[in-house]
Amino acid sequence: MQDREAIITRAGGGIKHAHAGGAVSVTALSAAQHPGGSAVQIAEMPVGSGPPFHRHPAFDEVFIILEGTVEFQVRDELHVAHAGDLVFVPGELPHAPRCTAGNDRGVALLVMLVTPARFEDFFHELGDLLARPHTRSELESLGREYGIEFLERPDVRTTRCARDDEHG
């Protein structure tokens, strides 16, 4: 077995990424640091921001909401998650989070865990793409490189609050 070491990313450390709508994330644990393991990102999502509806069968995501409220559309269901809630989304399910309420700075603060790690590299390239004028086809092409498929968003059929879930 390979010798492994503890990894500590200090507050304010990590690799910063810019996203659409003014969202920002920091990769606190990457595939380069933890090969074959998970990646961890800390994200700030301004109210109204979120990625397009998508899926990525090669990896799953866990979101822990620290501050604010985030809606997760999964297929045609809308799940509302508040501070303290955890949301697990299997990557093959079409989904998209969107911040609906923020903290005193107007952002939701969340931790994202991606398993297996690698997806965080997408954010490096996405930041470069978003820094210049771009087309939807460029976004879709970048997504394909990472196994991400952008989809048409279906109408919401059901709304559920995470706190109403029978497991919570």
PDB file of N, CA and C in Angstrom, residues 18-24 44-46 49 107:
ATOM      1  N   ALA A  18     -13.519  30.946 -11.260  1.00  0.00           N
ATOM      2  CA  ALA A  18     -14.669  31.814 -11.513  1.00  0.00           C
ATOM      3  C   ALA A  18     -15.706  31.017 -12.295  1.00  0.00           C
ATOM      4  N   HIS A  19     -16.972  31.287 -12.026  1.00  0.00           N
ATOM      5  CA  HIS A  19     -18.071  30.598 -12.694  1.00  0.00           C
ATOM      6  C   HIS A  19     -19.074  31.621 -13.214  1.00  0.00           C
ATOM      7  N   ALA A  20     -20.022  31.148 -13.986  1.00  0.00           N
ATOM      8  CA  ALA A  20     -21.072  32.012 -14.515  1.00  0.00           C
ATOM      9  C   ALA A  20     -21.870  32.615 -13.366  1.00  0.00           C
ATOM     10  N   GLY A  21     -22.387  33.798 -13.580  1.00  0.00           N
ATOM     11  CA  GLY A  21     -23.248  34.442 -12.596  1.00  0.00           C
ATOM     12  C   GLY A  21     -22.514  34.973 -11.384  1.00  0.00           C
ATOM     13  N   GLY A  22     -21.191  35.052 -11.445  1.00  0.00           N
ATOM     14  CA  GLY A  22     -20.430  35.588 -10.331  1.00  0.00           C
ATOM     15  C   GLY A  22     -20.083  34.571  -9.260  1.00  0.00           C
ATOM     16  N   ALA A  23     -20.423  33.317  -9.469  1.00  0.00           N
ATOM     17  CA  ALA A  23     -20.091  32.286  -8.487  1.00  0.00           C
ATOM     18  C   ALA A  23     -18.587  32.052  -8.492  1.00  0.00           C
ATOM     19  N   VAL A  24     -18.067  31.674  -7.353  1.00  0.00           N
ATOM     20  CA  VAL A  24     -16.644  31.418  -7.180  1.00  0.00           C
ATOM     21  C   VAL A  24     -16.499  30.126  -6.390  1.00  0.00           C
ATOM     22  N   GLU A  44     -19.043  29.681  -3.364  1.00  0.00           N
ATOM     23  CA  GLU A  44     -19.956  30.786  -3.064  1.00  0.00           C
ATOM     24  C   GLU A  44     -20.813  30.999  -4.295  1.00  0.00           C
ATOM     25  N   MET A  45     -22.131  30.882  -4.117  1.00  0.00           N
ATOM     26  CA  MET A  45     -23.072  31.062  -5.229  1.00  0.00           C
ATOM     27  C   MET A  45     -23.935  32.289  -4.955  1.00  0.00           C
ATOM     28  N   PRO A  46     -23.798  33.345  -5.749  1.00  0.00           N
ATOM     29  CA  PRO A  46     -24.689  34.496  -5.590  1.00  0.00           C
ATOM     30  C   PRO A  46     -26.144  34.091  -5.859  1.00  0.00           C
ATOM     31  N   SER A  49     -27.681  32.442  -9.168  1.00  0.00           N
ATOM     32  CA  SER A  49     -26.671  31.767  -9.993  1.00  0.00           C
ATOM     33  C   SER A  49     -26.786  30.251  -9.885  1.00  0.00           C
ATOM     34  N   VAL A 107     -24.724  35.514  -0.860  1.00  0.00           N
ATOM     35  CA  VAL A 107     -24.268  34.265  -1.475  1.00  0.00           C
ATOM     36  C   VAL A 107     -24.626  33.081  -0.583  1.00  0.00           C
TER      37      VAL A 107
END
